[in-house]
Amino acid sequence: MTDLGYDEELRSERSYVAGLYARLDAERARVKGALKDALAGEGRTAMERDDEVRALGKELKRLHVADGGLCFGRLDSLDDETSYIGRIGLFDEKNDYRPVLLDWRAPAARPFYVATAVTPENMRRRRQFHTRGRRLVDFTDEVFGRPGGGERGDAALLAAVNAPRGEGMRDIVSTIQAEQDEIIRLDHPGVLVIEGGPGTGKTVVALHRVAYLLYTHRERMERHGVLVVGPNPAFLNHIGRVLPSLGESDVVFMTPGDLLPGLRVTAEDAEETARLKGSLKILDVLKAAIADRQRVPGQPVPIQLGEVTARIDAETAEWAREEARASGLPHNEARAVFVDIVTYVLTERAISRIGRGWLSREDRDEWERLRSGLVKDLAADEKFTATIDGLWPILTPEGLLADLYTSPGAHPALSRVDGDAWTVSDVPLLDELYTMLGRDKAADRAAEQAAERERTAKAEYAAGVMDGLVKREDSMDDEDHLFAHDLLYAEDLAERFVEADTRDLAERAAADREWTYRHVVVDEAQELSEMDWRALMRRCPSRSFTVVGDLAQRRAAAGARSWGTMLEPYVPGRWVYRSLSVNYRTPAEIMDVAAALLAEFAPGVKPPESVRACGVRPWARRVTEAELPAAIEEFVRDEADRPGTSIVIGPPGVPGTVPASETKGLEFDAVLVVEPERILADGPRGSAELYVALTRATQRLGVLHQGPLPSVLAGLHSE
């Protein structure tokens, strides 16, 4: 293509992209108008209006996020058909709704990501756009199938990976590579495991897969939403913009410690404790703790029924306990069985004494009449209730677990002074106990009655407001009267006060422990324990998961050593494994250093291959304890004058540093690792920590060390 030809093509493409933005603006104006009309709500109930407002609001969000990088490429087929690819789909309503812009998730857009010179997918050319705001700056062409013609698909990709890092992860819709696209579009109904070393893009691939699933199965998925689980809040904040930038908002982001709404994690477990809590062996401990609180009396307990005394003895309580346990109901719900048996025994004994000499069992009506009265008496008897509470108490997960941890006979690894100083490892145990214990039906009834009283009060208030408006209308002129009458209806007002829940799906799901999701993404999944997996599986009955991780980076004592061990019990034969082998983040100079460490602690794991070099050698400098603070300050000061992001990573207790565990999944232009010898001293876990630290950098890596430089870091350039 001549320069003149390129310039003419560029003007033509700019005109086309400008036309797409004009369509986007027109569609946005149309939706805004429809949203305004829906908010007015004429001729609709409040529920209908809220549904329409929510749907139009989501559509408006979708149109807003499409503003940045609306169109990022074009495909020309061997049949001389041209398709433009972008964030969303746009159509020509005047021409049979012909697509003028293909959504990147549409099947017809797939060749944009997978076509190569060897397998061109019936394509002649792929054109990739480089835009700034709404302006098309330039484009790059790849022509497939030319004799001697090579692929030139690296331009957009290398520009993206070399660009300075911002505050959050960016989407990759314009630079998805073939191996990534295959995973994104994989239509597997069970669990998909995506494993890859640092920089392979496994997290962003998983998020784009969610966007693809929401696009292709929207009706099925959007009613329940998607849960994304990440290792820490910094990581979730880092990735939290990707899905909204792709127009998807029905997504809940949580750490494993957030799975129970309202619970605050304030402490950290020792390694041995975390290992025990994460193991399925802890289930026996929890079951035993519950069983230990299902008791029989040491001495018979007398209960006064009218003029006679009946006793709850060990034999009665043992029978009731056996029946309650045999019911298969959770502890709190099985209490009703226990109470029924004890009540039956006490009333039978009391009736036989009350009716001695004049009442026989053949007189069933009178017998049952007496029983009914005695049952009511027992229900109101404080001593009976207190006795039942002692033998089969209503238990809460928090109360039981705190009591278990602080009891004198607690397992040494579980014992602690502050029973409710919750750790991340406690969360799946508490979640398990919610299932084991079940609901407190009496408390549920009381809460529902209170809610009903509140709804009634609100409805009465709404009726009162309406009555006041009606009286006011009597004194208005016709114009004001019509305005007030059109604005408010009594039924509509009552619905707004009583029924309306204006929270979006993500807000409602995050606040509801029993919410179930259509799909769950688990990042840094190698850190999750067996108990963590039980908690997550409860939240997705369909067992539709995208699991992202790297076993070589595992640091959690109870984490995964193999994917099959964790997944096979829940999805036998329904999980598939895919790996990513290309490192798009870490330059070759840095990856060579990290690969030497990987070979030391995980010799069977092959490091990912970097697609680029940055031309900057990673360095190491030995400093004294007195020199260390100034050396860290120097790094921070130098990096502040450069574009992009930087971080200082070090062992716990070193001022000005962040532990490697808090940087998992994150990336920075420059990284300074402080005292690697102390990080390595933490054993196998320390090696994984250092591997994570070394592979966070996209451009520059430096190391400061006080002791001798560990031999596995010999590849660093000494300063």
PDB file of C-alpha atoms in Angstrom, residues 523-671:
ATOM      1  CA  ASP A 523      -8.768 -16.517  40.846  1.00  0.00           C
ATOM      2  CA  GLU A 524      -5.560 -17.557  42.603  1.00  0.00           C
ATOM      3  CA  ALA A 525      -7.474 -20.786  43.139  1.00  0.00           C
ATOM      4  CA  GLN A 526      -4.374 -22.712  44.196  1.00  0.00           C
ATOM      5  CA  GLU A 527      -4.688 -20.929  47.567  1.00  0.00           C
ATOM      6  CA  LEU A 528      -8.163 -22.306  48.352  1.00  0.00           C
ATOM      7  CA  SER A 529      -8.581 -25.151  50.830  1.00  0.00           C
ATOM      8  CA  GLU A 530     -10.910 -28.140  50.661  1.00  0.00           C
ATOM      9  CA  MET A 531     -13.294 -26.296  52.988  1.00  0.00           C
ATOM     10  CA  ASP A 532     -13.180 -23.180  50.807  1.00  0.00           C
ATOM     11  CA  TRP A 533     -14.304 -25.279  47.856  1.00  0.00           C
ATOM     12  CA  ARG A 534     -17.258 -26.665  49.820  1.00  0.00           C
ATOM     13  CA  ALA A 535     -18.413 -23.118  50.554  1.00  0.00           C
ATOM     14  CA  LEU A 536     -18.086 -22.059  46.916  1.00  0.00           C
ATOM     15  CA  MET A 537     -19.816 -25.128  45.523  1.00  0.00           C
ATOM     16  CA  ARG A 538     -22.855 -24.307  47.688  1.00  0.00           C
ATOM     17  CA  ARG A 539     -23.101 -20.970  45.932  1.00  0.00           C
ATOM     18  CA  CYS A 540     -23.319 -22.471  42.454  1.00  0.00           C
ATOM     19  CA  PRO A 541     -25.679 -25.487  42.264  1.00  0.00           C
ATOM     20  CA  SER A 542     -25.077 -25.821  38.513  1.00  0.00           C
ATOM     21  CA  ARG A 543     -21.322 -26.256  39.200  1.00  0.00           C
ATOM     22  CA  SER A 544     -20.391 -23.789  36.432  1.00  0.00           C
ATOM     23  CA  PHE A 545     -16.938 -22.420  37.293  1.00  0.00           C
ATOM     24  CA  THR A 546     -13.943 -20.786  35.683  1.00  0.00           C
ATOM     25  CA  VAL A 547     -10.962 -21.608  37.905  1.00  0.00           C
ATOM     26  CA  VAL A 548      -7.738 -19.647  37.472  1.00  0.00           C
ATOM     27  CA  GLY A 549      -4.454 -20.435  39.135  1.00  0.00           C
ATOM     28  CA  ASP A 550      -0.861 -21.582  39.091  1.00  0.00           C
ATOM     29  CA  LEU A 551       0.092 -24.459  41.390  1.00  0.00           C
ATOM     30  CA  ALA A 552       3.708 -23.275  41.382  1.00  0.00           C
ATOM     31  CA  GLN A 553       2.647 -20.044  43.118  1.00  0.00           C
ATOM     32  CA  ARG A 554       0.772 -21.784  45.964  1.00  0.00           C
ATOM     33  CA  ARG A 555       1.685 -20.438  49.388  1.00  0.00           C
ATOM     34  CA  ALA A 556      -1.344 -21.413  51.526  1.00  0.00           C
ATOM     35  CA  ALA A 557      -0.711 -24.372  53.833  1.00  0.00           C
ATOM     36  CA  ALA A 558      -4.120 -25.864  52.980  1.00  0.00           C
ATOM     37  CA  GLY A 559      -4.029 -24.901  49.300  1.00  0.00           C
ATOM     38  CA  ALA A 560      -4.229 -27.136  46.229  1.00  0.00           C
ATOM     39  CA  ARG A 561      -1.487 -29.541  45.292  1.00  0.00           C
ATOM     40  CA  SER A 562      -3.518 -30.866  42.374  1.00  0.00           C
ATOM     41  CA  TRP A 563      -6.713 -29.662  40.689  1.00  0.00           C
ATOM     42  CA  GLY A 564      -8.217 -33.136  40.617  1.00  0.00           C
ATOM     43  CA  THR A 565      -8.011 -33.539  44.391  1.00  0.00           C
ATOM     44  CA  MET A 566     -10.039 -30.372  44.899  1.00  0.00           C
ATOM     45  CA  LEU A 567     -12.558 -30.698  42.064  1.00  0.00           C
ATOM     46  CA  GLU A 568     -13.217 -34.375  41.411  1.00  0.00           C
ATOM     47  CA  PRO A 569     -15.398 -34.867  44.537  1.00  0.00           C
ATOM     48  CA  TYR A 570     -17.827 -32.192  43.290  1.00  0.00           C
ATOM     49  CA  VAL A 571     -17.691 -32.461  39.485  1.00  0.00           C
ATOM     50  CA  PRO A 572     -16.463 -35.983  38.672  1.00  0.00           C
ATOM     51  CA  GLY A 573     -15.686 -36.061  34.970  1.00  0.00           C
ATOM     52  CA  ARG A 574     -17.105 -32.541  34.499  1.00  0.00           C
ATOM     53  CA  TRP A 575     -13.947 -30.465  34.685  1.00  0.00           C
ATOM     54  CA  VAL A 576     -11.495 -29.692  31.904  1.00  0.00           C
ATOM     55  CA  TYR A 577      -7.992 -28.270  32.006  1.00  0.00           C
ATOM     56  CA  ARG A 578      -6.448 -25.646  29.730  1.00  0.00           C
ATOM     57  CA  SER A 579      -3.045 -24.024  30.046  1.00  0.00           C
ATOM     58  CA  LEU A 580      -1.601 -20.734  28.881  1.00  0.00           C
ATOM     59  CA  SER A 581       2.073 -20.867  27.941  1.00  0.00           C
ATOM     60  CA  VAL A 582       2.891 -17.378  26.658  1.00  0.00           C
ATOM     61  CA  ASN A 583       3.966 -14.626  29.048  1.00  0.00           C
ATOM     62  CA  TYR A 584       2.633 -11.287  27.831  1.00  0.00           C
ATOM     63  CA  ARG A 585       3.641  -9.298  30.933  1.00  0.00           C
ATOM     64  CA  THR A 586       7.090 -10.248  32.145  1.00  0.00           C
ATOM     65  CA  PRO A 587       9.993  -9.370  29.809  1.00  0.00           C
ATOM     66  CA  ALA A 588      12.497 -12.097  28.993  1.00  0.00           C
ATOM     67  CA  GLU A 589      15.274 -10.472  31.027  1.00  0.00           C
ATOM     68  CA  ILE A 590      13.213 -10.700  34.237  1.00  0.00           C
ATOM     69  CA  MET A 591      11.626 -14.061  33.435  1.00  0.00           C
ATOM     70  CA  ASP A 592      15.077 -15.635  33.048  1.00  0.00           C
ATOM     71  CA  VAL A 593      15.827 -14.718  36.673  1.00  0.00           C
ATOM     72  CA  ALA A 594      12.461 -15.984  37.911  1.00  0.00           C
ATOM     73  CA  ALA A 595      12.798 -19.197  35.873  1.00  0.00           C
ATOM     74  CA  ALA A 596      16.009 -20.092  37.692  1.00  0.00           C
ATOM     75  CA  LEU A 597      14.176 -19.820  41.016  1.00  0.00           C
ATOM     76  CA  LEU A 598      11.239 -21.858  39.666  1.00  0.00           C
ATOM     77  CA  ALA A 599      13.598 -24.649  38.593  1.00  0.00           C
ATOM     78  CA  GLU A 600      14.923 -24.767  42.149  1.00  0.00           C
ATOM     79  CA  PHE A 601      11.624 -25.220  44.036  1.00  0.00           C
ATOM     80  CA  ALA A 602       9.350 -26.660  41.299  1.00  0.00           C
ATOM     81  CA  PRO A 603      11.656 -28.456  38.858  1.00  0.00           C
ATOM     82  CA  GLY A 604       8.812 -30.127  36.992  1.00  0.00           C
ATOM     83  CA  VAL A 605       7.075 -26.864  36.076  1.00  0.00           C
ATOM     84  CA  LYS A 606       7.918 -25.202  32.771  1.00  0.00           C
ATOM     85  CA  PRO A 607       8.027 -21.397  32.958  1.00  0.00           C
ATOM     86  CA  PRO A 608       5.919 -19.430  30.477  1.00  0.00           C
ATOM     87  CA  GLU A 609       7.738 -18.055  27.437  1.00  0.00           C
ATOM     88  CA  SER A 610       7.980 -14.275  27.283  1.00  0.00           C
ATOM     89  CA  VAL A 611       6.923 -12.651  24.005  1.00  0.00           C
ATOM     90  CA  ARG A 612       9.205  -9.657  24.378  1.00  0.00           C
ATOM     91  CA  ALA A 613      12.356  -8.211  25.832  1.00  0.00           C
ATOM     92  CA  CYS A 614      12.502  -4.775  27.422  1.00  0.00           C
ATOM     93  CA  GLY A 615      16.211  -4.067  26.995  1.00  0.00           C
ATOM     94  CA  VAL A 616      16.703  -3.339  30.709  1.00  0.00           C
ATOM     95  CA  ARG A 617      18.750  -5.761  32.786  1.00  0.00           C
ATOM     96  CA  PRO A 618      17.383  -6.566  36.264  1.00  0.00           C
ATOM     97  CA  TRP A 619      19.910  -5.579  38.928  1.00  0.00           C
ATOM     98  CA  ALA A 620      20.921  -6.361  42.497  1.00  0.00           C
ATOM     99  CA  ARG A 621      22.707  -4.149  45.039  1.00  0.00           C
ATOM    100  CA  ARG A 622      24.061  -5.099  48.432  1.00  0.00           C
ATOM    101  CA  VAL A 623      23.418  -2.550  51.167  1.00  0.00           C
ATOM    102  CA  THR A 624      23.944  -2.281  54.885  1.00  0.00           C
ATOM    103  CA  GLU A 625      21.091  -2.047  57.366  1.00  0.00           C
ATOM    104  CA  ALA A 626      21.765   1.695  57.699  1.00  0.00           C
ATOM    105  CA  GLU A 627      21.784   2.198  53.901  1.00  0.00           C
ATOM    106  CA  LEU A 628      18.571   0.257  53.223  1.00  0.00           C
ATOM    107  CA  PRO A 629      15.974   3.019  53.965  1.00  0.00           C
ATOM    108  CA  ALA A 630      17.796   5.537  51.745  1.00  0.00           C
ATOM    109  CA  ALA A 631      18.077   2.986  48.915  1.00  0.00           C
ATOM    110  CA  ILE A 632      14.331   2.330  49.059  1.00  0.00           C
ATOM    111  CA  GLU A 633      13.604   6.068  49.058  1.00  0.00           C
ATOM    112  CA  GLU A 634      15.875   6.510  46.038  1.00  0.00           C
ATOM    113  CA  PHE A 635      13.932   3.892  44.074  1.00  0.00           C
ATOM    114  CA  VAL A 636      10.579   5.440  45.009  1.00  0.00           C
ATOM    115  CA  ARG A 637      11.801   8.936  44.069  1.00  0.00           C
ATOM    116  CA  ASP A 638      13.202   7.842  40.709  1.00  0.00           C
ATOM    117  CA  GLU A 639      10.062   5.938  39.763  1.00  0.00           C
ATOM    118  CA  ALA A 640       7.805   8.865  40.728  1.00  0.00           C
ATOM    119  CA  ASP A 641       9.286  10.793  37.789  1.00  0.00           C
ATOM    120  CA  ARG A 642       8.451   8.022  35.314  1.00  0.00           C
ATOM    121  CA  PRO A 643       5.059   7.093  33.815  1.00  0.00           C
ATOM    122  CA  GLY A 644       3.345   3.998  35.147  1.00  0.00           C
ATOM    123  CA  THR A 645       3.293   2.274  38.531  1.00  0.00           C
ATOM    124  CA  SER A 646       5.851   0.879  40.961  1.00  0.00           C
ATOM    125  CA  ILE A 647       5.995  -1.051  44.238  1.00  0.00           C
ATOM    126  CA  VAL A 648       8.481  -2.149  46.882  1.00  0.00           C
ATOM    127  CA  ILE A 649       8.061  -5.788  47.994  1.00  0.00           C
ATOM    128  CA  GLY A 650       9.723  -7.250  51.040  1.00  0.00           C
ATOM    129  CA  PRO A 651       9.395  -9.629  53.996  1.00  0.00           C
ATOM    130  CA  PRO A 652       7.019  -8.762  56.837  1.00  0.00           C
ATOM    131  CA  GLY A 653       8.325  -6.112  59.193  1.00  0.00           C
ATOM    132  CA  VAL A 654      10.488  -4.155  56.743  1.00  0.00           C
ATOM    133  CA  PRO A 655       9.277  -0.519  56.681  1.00  0.00           C
ATOM    134  CA  GLY A 656       8.129   0.785  53.328  1.00  0.00           C
ATOM    135  CA  THR A 657       7.536  -2.658  51.798  1.00  0.00           C
ATOM    136  CA  VAL A 658       4.497  -4.729  50.887  1.00  0.00           C
ATOM    137  CA  PRO A 659       4.399  -8.536  51.361  1.00  0.00           C
ATOM    138  CA  ALA A 660       4.421 -10.504  48.115  1.00  0.00           C
ATOM    139  CA  SER A 661       1.158 -12.207  49.113  1.00  0.00           C
ATOM    140  CA  GLU A 662      -0.645  -8.860  48.796  1.00  0.00           C
ATOM    141  CA  THR A 663       0.575  -8.351  45.215  1.00  0.00           C
ATOM    142  CA  LYS A 664      -0.665 -11.646  43.747  1.00  0.00           C
ATOM    143  CA  GLY A 665      -2.350 -11.066  40.408  1.00  0.00           C
ATOM    144  CA  LEU A 666      -1.140  -7.461  40.241  1.00  0.00           C
ATOM    145  CA  GLU A 667       1.374  -5.918  37.853  1.00  0.00           C
ATOM    146  CA  PHE A 668       3.625  -2.864  37.999  1.00  0.00           C
ATOM    147  CA  ASP A 669       6.028  -1.150  35.613  1.00  0.00           C
ATOM    148  CA  ALA A 670       8.808  -1.279  38.195  1.00  0.00           C
ATOM    149  CA  VAL A 671       9.371  -3.540  41.198  1.00  0.00           C
TER     150      VAL A 671
END
